[in-house]
Amino acid sequence: MSELILHQYAESTFSEKVRALLGYKNATYKQVDTSIIMPRPDLMPLTGGYRRIPVMQLGADVYCDTAIMCRVIDDMFPENTVYPEDSLTTSETFSRWTDTFFFQVAVGVAFQPSALGNEPLFKDEAAAAAFMADRAQLTEGAAQIGMEFDVAEAHFISHLSNLDHQLAGSAFLFGHSPCIADFSTYHLVWFVKQREVLRHYFEPFEHLDAWYKRIESFGHGDVETIGGDEALSIAANAQPDEIQDAICLGGLEAGQQVTVMPIDYGLQPVAGELLASGIDEIAVARTDDKAGRIVVHFPRMGFQVNAV
Ligand SMILES: N[C@@H](CCC(=O)N[C@@H](CS)C(=O)NCC(=O)O)C(=O)O
C-alpha cells in the first residue's frame, strides 16, 4: 500500500484531528505543509478544486474531508478501532455534529473580537486582509457563515460543561478507549486552547482537562515533511483504486460525468467520472497534467453529487 501523505498546516484544527488519530495509531507517515490561504498550486492538481484542509493522499488516491480520512486510517490500522460496532451511529453522529455545528461555535469563540489582537495573523494588516478575503471565498454561497460571539460563547460553555460531566464517569467519551467522537471533540478544544488568553474557559472543567491530556499524550505519530512537488510525483507514478461495480444512489450511474462538492462551505466543485456514489463514499476519477489519473474520494455525509 502507498505511504500516507497528509496535506496540512500547523494551525489547522481539522488537521489536528487527523494528526491526533495518527498519533493514537502510532502511524508513520509523510506530511506536506500547505499555505494557510489559497493559492495551493501543488494541491489543486490532486483534488481537482476541493480547497479545504486537510487532504490525505495514498499514491494516486486522494481523500477529501476528515470523515473519510479517519475511516481509511482506521482501516489501515485496525487495532483499537475508533469505530466500535456497538456505538457506531451514536459516535459517528456525535462526531459529525461536533465537526459542523460545534466547529462554528469554536470558531466564534476562538476569533472573538477581544482576542484578535493576540492572533499573529492579525498583527500584519496586509496578511489579515488577505486572510479575510480568502475566507470570504471559502464561505461564498454558504447557508451559514459563522456565529456571533455571544451566541457562540454560551453554546461553548454549555457543551464543555456537559462533556465534563460525562467524562467524570469514563476515561473517554464512550468508555475506556477513544472513538471518533473523542477526536472530533479534541481538535476543537485544542483549537481554542491554543490561544493562551482563552484558556480560562477550561479552568472549571477538571475531567475534560484530564481527558484532553490523555489524547494529547498520543502525540502525532512518526512524521516526515516532504515538498508538494514530491507528493505530486508520487501521485503521477502511482495507480489509483479504480473502484469497480460500486453502488450509485439517486439515479446516478458509474461512468457519467459529475461534480462533487460539500453541502456547507468550500463550494468549489470537483469534476470527474463517477466511480461510486454509495452509502459511505463518493468517488470520482479525473486526469491532471501534473498528477496523472487520480481518484478523489469523499464521504457521503456532507457532500452532494450533481450530474453534468
Ligand atoms: N468537514 C471538513 C472541514 C475542513 C475545514 O473546514 N478545514 C479548515 C481548516 S481547519 C479549512 O479548510 N479552512 C480553509 C482553508 O484552510 O483553506 C473536514 O472534516 O475535513
GROMACS .gro file of C-alpha atoms and ligand atoms in nm:
model
  328
    1MET     CA    1   0.000   0.000   0.000
    2SER     CA    2   0.119   0.355  -0.076
    3GLU     CA    3   0.251   0.566   0.205
    4LEU     CA    4   0.009   0.803   0.370
    5ILE     CA    5   0.066   1.173   0.297
    6LEU     CA    6  -0.122   1.438   0.493
    7HIS     CA    7  -0.151   1.781   0.329
    8GLN     CA    8  -0.199   2.017   0.623
    9TYR     CA    9  -0.083   2.327   0.806
   10ALA     CA   10   0.009   2.354   1.173
   11GLU     CA   11  -0.277   2.586   1.279
   12SER     CA   12  -0.548   2.382   1.106
   13THR     CA   13  -0.790   2.235   1.359
   14PHE     CA   14  -0.920   1.957   1.132
   15SER     CA   15  -0.558   1.864   1.060
   16GLU     CA   16  -0.510   1.829   1.435
   17LYS     CA   17  -0.796   1.577   1.443
   18VAL     CA   18  -0.612   1.360   1.190
   19ARG     CA   19  -0.268   1.416   1.345
   20ALA     CA   20  -0.403   1.305   1.685
   21LEU     CA   21  -0.561   0.993   1.534
   22LEU     CA   22  -0.235   0.911   1.355
   23GLY     CA   23  -0.061   0.952   1.691
   24TYR     CA   24  -0.307   0.714   1.857
   25LYS     CA   25  -0.240   0.461   1.581
   26ASN     CA   26   0.140   0.505   1.613
   27ALA     CA   27   0.145   0.566   1.240
   28THR     CA   28   0.446   0.650   1.027
   29TYR     CA   29   0.353   0.895   0.752
   30LYS     CA   30   0.458   1.196   0.548
   31GLN     CA   31   0.314   1.545   0.552
   32VAL     CA   32   0.315   1.839   0.314
   33ASP     CA   33   0.283   2.183   0.471
   34THR     CA   34   0.031   2.385   0.272
   35SER     CA   35  -0.021   2.759   0.297
   36ILE     CA   36  -0.296   2.892   0.528
   37ILE     CA   37  -0.468   3.059   0.234
   38MET     CA   38  -0.510   2.988  -0.135
   39PRO     CA   39  -0.349   2.951  -0.385
   40ARG     CA   40  -0.221   2.596  -0.327
   41PRO     CA   41  -0.067   2.511  -0.663
   42ASP     CA   42   0.069   2.171  -0.557
   43LEU     CA   43  -0.258   2.059  -0.401
   44MET     CA   44  -0.517   2.154  -0.664
   45PRO     CA   45  -0.382   1.906  -0.923
   46LEU     CA   46  -0.452   1.635  -0.664
   47THR     CA   47  -0.800   1.741  -0.551
   48GLY     CA   48  -0.929   1.897  -0.874
   49GLY     CA   49  -1.056   2.206  -0.691
   50TYR     CA   50  -1.152   2.097  -0.338
   51ARG     CA   51  -0.974   2.352  -0.121
   52ARG     CA   52  -1.043   2.259   0.240
   53ILE     CA   53  -0.761   2.134   0.460
   54PRO     CA   54  -0.650   1.868   0.538
   55VAL     CA   55  -0.633   1.640   0.236
   56MET     CA   56  -0.497   1.288   0.254
   57GLN     CA   57  -0.312   1.112  -0.025
   58LEU     CA   58  -0.233   0.745  -0.076
   59GLY     CA   59  -0.044   0.731  -0.405
   60ALA     CA   60  -0.296   0.842  -0.670
   61ASP     CA   61  -0.595   0.820  -0.431
   62VAL     CA   62  -0.689   1.148  -0.268
   63TYR     CA   63  -0.927   1.179   0.029
   64CYS     CA   64  -1.121   1.497   0.099
   65ASP     CA   65  -1.278   1.562   0.442
   66THR     CA   66  -1.160   1.416   0.772
   67ALA     CA   67  -1.472   1.197   0.798
   68ILE     CA   68  -1.342   0.971   0.521
   69MET     CA   69  -0.974   1.015   0.608
   70CYS     CA   70  -1.027   0.888   0.964
   71ARG     CA   71  -1.223   0.588   0.831
   72VAL     CA   72  -0.942   0.497   0.594
   73ILE     CA   73  -0.677   0.544   0.863
   74ASP     CA   74  -0.877   0.319   1.096
   75ASP     CA   75  -0.894   0.051   0.825
   76MET     CA   76  -0.518   0.079   0.770
   77PHE     CA   77  -0.454   0.041   1.145
   78PRO     CA   78  -0.748  -0.170   1.260
   79GLU     CA   79  -0.616  -0.246   1.608
   80ASN     CA   80  -0.805  -0.041   1.869
   81THR     CA   81  -1.067   0.076   1.621
   82VAL     CA   82  -1.220   0.417   1.683
   83TYR     CA   83  -1.544   0.294   1.518
   84PRO     CA   84  -1.671   0.028   1.762
   85GLU     CA   85  -1.975  -0.151   1.615
   86ASP     CA   86  -2.190  -0.121   1.928
   87SER     CA   87  -2.186   0.260   1.927
   88LEU     CA   88  -2.124   0.329   1.559
   89THR     CA   89  -2.422   0.552   1.484
   90THR     CA   90  -2.400   0.733   1.813
   91SER     CA   91  -2.030   0.811   1.786
   92GLU     CA   92  -2.039   0.899   1.414
   93THR     CA   93  -2.337   1.129   1.462
   94PHE     CA   94  -2.174   1.290   1.764
   95SER     CA   95  -1.860   1.336   1.557
   96ARG     CA   96  -2.049   1.493   1.269
   97TRP     CA   97  -2.243   1.733   1.494
   98THR     CA   98  -1.913   1.833   1.656
   99ASP     CA   99  -1.732   1.887   1.324
  100THR     CA  100  -2.014   2.101   1.185
  101PHE     CA  101  -2.221   2.284   1.448
  102PHE     CA  102  -1.966   2.281   1.729
  103PHE     CA  103  -1.694   2.381   1.483
  104GLN     CA  104  -1.884   2.705   1.417
  105VAL     CA  105  -1.918   2.755   1.791
  106ALA     CA  106  -1.544   2.704   1.844
  107VAL     CA  107  -1.454   2.940   1.557
  108GLY     CA  108  -1.683   3.207   1.706
  109VAL     CA  109  -1.505   3.173   2.042
  110ALA     CA  110  -1.151   3.149   1.901
  111PHE     CA  111  -1.190   3.457   1.681
  112GLN     CA  112  -1.377   3.666   1.939
  113PRO     CA  113  -1.309   4.037   1.889
  114SER     CA  114  -1.125   4.086   2.220
  115ALA     CA  115  -0.873   3.811   2.137
  116LEU     CA  116  -0.796   3.912   1.779
  117GLY     CA  117  -0.514   4.142   1.887
  118ASN     CA  118  -0.321   3.835   2.003
  119GLU     CA  119  -0.357   3.650   1.673
  120PRO     CA  120  -0.017   3.654   1.498
  121LEU     CA  121  -0.204   3.658   1.168
  122PHE     CA  122  -0.391   3.978   1.252
  123LYS     CA  123  -0.078   4.170   1.357
  124ASP     CA  124   0.016   4.233   0.995
  125GLU     CA  125  -0.257   4.436   0.825
  126ALA     CA  126  -0.189   4.308   0.474
  127ALA     CA  127  -0.178   3.944   0.591
  128ALA     CA  128  -0.503   3.993   0.785
  129ALA     CA  129  -0.676   4.142   0.480
  130ALA     CA  130  -0.556   3.855   0.259
  131PHE     CA  131  -0.680   3.602   0.516
  132MET     CA  132  -1.023   3.766   0.541
  133ALA     CA  133  -1.057   3.780   0.160
  134ASP     CA  134  -0.959   3.413   0.136
  135ARG     CA  135  -1.210   3.303   0.400
  136ALA     CA  136  -1.480   3.512   0.226
  137GLN     CA  137  -1.414   3.299  -0.083
  138LEU     CA  138  -1.433   2.983   0.131
  139THR     CA  139  -1.777   3.077   0.263
  140GLU     CA  140  -1.919   3.222  -0.060
  141GLY     CA  141  -2.267   3.078  -0.118
  142ALA     CA  142  -2.273   2.905   0.221
  143ALA     CA  143  -2.603   2.895   0.409
  144GLN     CA  144  -2.445   2.976   0.744
  145ILE     CA  145  -2.121   3.169   0.764
  146GLY     CA  146  -2.030   3.199   1.126
  147MET     CA  147  -2.181   3.266   1.464
  148GLU     CA  148  -2.193   3.584   1.671
  149PHE     CA  149  -1.952   3.571   1.962
  150ASP     CA  150  -2.220   3.598   2.235
  151VAL     CA  151  -2.418   3.309   2.090
  152ALA     CA  152  -2.105   3.102   2.033
  153GLU     CA  153  -1.969   3.157   2.383
  154ALA     CA  154  -2.289   3.044   2.554
  155HIS     CA  155  -2.303   2.729   2.342
  156PHE     CA  156  -1.934   2.665   2.400
  157ILE     CA  157  -1.953   2.679   2.779
  158SER     CA  158  -2.271   2.473   2.786
  159HIS     CA  159  -2.116   2.192   2.579
  160LEU     CA  160  -1.788   2.196   2.775
  161SER     CA  161  -1.990   2.156   3.093
  162ASN     CA  162  -2.183   1.859   2.950
  163LEU     CA  163  -1.861   1.698   2.830
  164ASP     CA  164  -1.704   1.745   3.172
  165HIS     CA  165  -1.999   1.574   3.342
  166GLN     CA  166  -1.986   1.281   3.103
  167LEU     CA  167  -1.608   1.245   3.139
  168ALA     CA  168  -1.638   1.223   3.516
  169GLY     CA  169  -1.753   0.864   3.464
  170SER     CA  170  -1.517   0.736   3.195
  171ALA     CA  171  -1.171   0.794   3.051
  172PHE     CA  172  -1.311   0.870   2.705
  173LEU     CA  173  -1.649   0.987   2.577
  174PHE     CA  174  -1.788   0.642   2.506
  175GLY     CA  175  -1.593   0.427   2.751
  176HIS     CA  176  -1.242   0.304   2.823
  177SER     CA  177  -1.093   0.368   2.481
  178PRO     CA  178  -1.124   0.661   2.241
  179CYS     CA  179  -1.366   0.662   1.949
  180ILE     CA  180  -1.407   0.905   1.661
  181ALA     CA  181  -1.623   1.137   1.876
  182ASP     CA  182  -1.323   1.192   2.106
  183PHE     CA  183  -1.102   1.303   1.817
  184SER     CA  184  -1.367   1.542   1.681
  185THR     CA  185  -1.413   1.697   2.024
  186TYR     CA  186  -1.041   1.703   2.096
  187HIS     CA  187  -0.941   1.909   1.794
  188LEU     CA  188  -1.191   2.185   1.869
  189VAL     CA  189  -1.088   2.206   2.234
  190TRP     CA  190  -0.728   2.218   2.103
  191PHE     CA  191  -0.820   2.498   1.860
  192VAL     CA  192  -0.944   2.726   2.138
  193LYS     CA  193  -0.684   2.613   2.393
  194GLN     CA  194  -0.401   2.704   2.155
  195ARG     CA  195  -0.488   3.066   2.235
  196GLU     CA  196  -0.340   3.139   2.575
  197VAL     CA  197  -0.582   3.424   2.650
  198LEU     CA  198  -0.876   3.183   2.610
  199ARG     CA  199  -0.751   2.908   2.842
  200HIS     CA  200  -0.968   3.039   3.126
  201TYR     CA  201  -1.269   2.870   2.959
  202PHE     CA  202  -1.133   2.531   3.060
  203GLU     CA  203  -1.039   2.602   3.422
  204PRO     CA  204  -1.368   2.483   3.578
  205PHE     CA  205  -1.360   2.151   3.393
  206GLU     CA  206  -1.115   1.909   3.556
  207HIS     CA  207  -1.245   1.589   3.392
  208LEU     CA  208  -1.231   1.749   3.049
  209ASP     CA  209  -0.876   1.860   3.124
  210ALA     CA  210  -0.766   1.506   3.223
  211TRP     CA  211  -0.930   1.366   2.907
  212TYR     CA  212  -0.759   1.633   2.693
  213LYS     CA  213  -0.419   1.539   2.837
  214ARG     CA  214  -0.488   1.170   2.763
  215ILE     CA  215  -0.545   1.242   2.394
  216GLU     CA  216  -0.264   1.497   2.375
  217SER     CA  217  -0.026   1.228   2.504
  218PHE     CA  218  -0.090   1.016   2.191
  219GLY     CA  219   0.126   1.265   2.000
  220HIS     CA  220   0.121   1.288   1.621
  221GLY     CA  221   0.296   0.966   1.516
  222ASP     CA  222   0.623   0.943   1.327
  223VAL     CA  223   0.610   1.211   1.060
  224GLU     CA  224   0.847   1.330   0.788
  225THR     CA  225   0.780   1.655   0.600
  226ILE     CA  226   0.814   1.644   0.221
  227GLY     CA  227   0.754   1.905  -0.051
  228GLY     CA  228   0.433   1.939  -0.250
  229ASP     CA  229   0.627   1.863  -0.570
  230GLU     CA  230   0.737   1.528  -0.427
  231ALA     CA  231   0.378   1.441  -0.335
  232LEU     CA  232   0.272   1.525  -0.691
  233SER     CA  233   0.534   1.299  -0.843
  234ILE     CA  234   0.432   1.017  -0.604
  235ALA     CA  235   0.076   1.054  -0.739
  236ALA     CA  236   0.193   1.066  -1.101
  237ASN     CA  237   0.385   0.739  -1.053
  238ALA     CA  238   0.102   0.550  -0.882
  239GLN     CA  239  -0.218   0.381  -0.999
  240PRO     CA  240  -0.542   0.480  -0.824
  241ASP     CA  241  -0.802   0.237  -0.694
  242GLU     CA  242  -1.039   0.205  -0.993
  243ILE     CA  243  -1.346   0.116  -0.787
  244GLN     CA  244  -1.547  -0.144  -0.981
  245ASP     CA  245  -1.918  -0.222  -0.963
  246ALA     CA  246  -1.990   0.031  -0.690
  247ILE     CA  247  -2.343   0.123  -0.593
  248CYS     CA  248  -2.466   0.461  -0.717
  249LEU     CA  249  -2.761   0.610  -0.533
  250GLY     CA  250  -3.005   0.874  -0.654
  251GLY     CA  251  -3.037   0.769  -1.018
  252LEU     CA  252  -2.669   0.823  -1.094
  253GLU     CA  253  -2.463   0.575  -1.292
  254ALA     CA  254  -2.098   0.483  -1.278
  255GLY     CA  255  -1.909   0.637  -1.568
  256GLN     CA  256  -2.116   0.952  -1.603
  257GLN     CA  257  -1.964   1.298  -1.567
  258VAL     CA  258  -2.048   1.466  -1.237
  259THR     CA  259  -1.935   1.736  -0.999
  260VAL     CA  260  -1.893   1.678  -0.627
  261MET     CA  261  -1.880   1.943  -0.358
  262PRO     CA  262  -1.956   1.994   0.012
  263ILE     CA  263  -2.307   2.093   0.119
  264ASP     CA  264  -2.195   2.352   0.374
  265TYR     CA  265  -1.896   2.567   0.270
  266GLY     CA  266  -1.598   2.546   0.040
  267LEU     CA  267  -1.838   2.507  -0.252
  268GLN     CA  268  -1.567   2.456  -0.515
  269PRO     CA  269  -1.679   2.161  -0.730
  270VAL     CA  270  -1.459   1.870  -0.834
  271ALA     CA  271  -1.549   1.744  -1.180
  272GLY     CA  272  -1.486   1.388  -1.294
  273GLU     CA  273  -1.616   1.049  -1.394
  274LEU     CA  274  -1.833   0.894  -1.126
  275LEU     CA  275  -1.694   0.570  -0.982
  276ALA     CA  276  -1.906   0.542  -0.669
  277SER     CA  277  -2.186   0.729  -0.501
  278GLY     CA  278  -2.292   0.485  -0.234
  279ILE     CA  279  -2.389   0.474   0.129
  280ASP     CA  280  -2.048   0.565   0.271
  281GLU     CA  281  -1.844   0.707  -0.010
  282ILE     CA  282  -1.847   0.915  -0.327
  283ALA     CA  283  -1.553   0.875  -0.568
  284VAL     CA  284  -1.466   1.038  -0.899
  285ALA     CA  285  -1.178   0.977  -1.139
  286ARG     CA  286  -1.006   1.261  -1.316
  287THR     CA  287  -0.686   1.320  -1.507
  288ASP     CA  288  -0.448   1.605  -1.439
  289ASP     CA  289  -0.147   1.714  -1.644
  290LYS     CA  290   0.084   1.708  -1.342
  291ALA     CA  291  -0.068   1.437  -1.121
  292GLY     CA  292  -0.192   1.192  -1.384
  293ARG     CA  293  -0.502   0.983  -1.322
  294ILE     CA  294  -0.638   1.048  -0.975
  295VAL     CA  295  -0.935   0.907  -0.787
  296VAL     CA  296  -1.079   1.161  -0.543
  297HIS     CA  297  -1.279   1.018  -0.252
  298PHE     CA  298  -1.536   1.199  -0.037
  299PRO     CA  299  -1.757   1.082   0.249
  300ARG     CA  300  -2.128   1.050   0.167
  301MET     CA  301  -2.238   1.267   0.460
  302GLY     CA  302  -2.185   1.633   0.390
  303PHE     CA  303  -2.134   1.609   0.012
  304GLN     CA  304  -2.352   1.643  -0.295
  305VAL     CA  305  -2.316   1.490  -0.641
  306ASN     CA  306  -2.455   1.670  -0.944
  307ALA     CA  307  -2.480   1.529  -1.295
  308VAL     CA  308  -2.306   1.749  -1.551
  309LIG     N1  309  -1.552   1.899   0.714
  309LIG     C1  310  -1.416   1.930   0.677
  309LIG     C2  311  -1.377   2.064   0.735
  309LIG     C3  312  -1.239   2.109   0.691
  309LIG     C4  313  -1.213   2.256   0.723
  309LIG     O1  314  -1.304   2.338   0.738
  309LIG     N2  315  -1.086   2.291   0.732
  309LIG     C5  316  -1.047   2.427   0.751
  309LIG     C6  317  -0.909   2.432   0.815
  309LIG     S1  318  -0.906   2.360   0.974
  309LIG     C7  319  -1.032   2.493   0.618
  309LIG     O2  320  -1.027   2.427   0.517
  309LIG     N3  321  -1.020   2.626   0.616
  309LIG     C8  322  -0.997   2.695   0.496
  309LIG     C9  323  -0.862   2.673   0.440
  309LIG     O3  324  -0.770   2.633   0.514
  309LIG     O4  325  -0.845   2.696   0.321
  309LIG    C10  326  -1.327   1.817   0.726
  309LIG     O5  327  -1.367   1.742   0.817
  309LIG     O6  328  -1.219   1.798   0.667
   0.00000   0.00000   0.00000
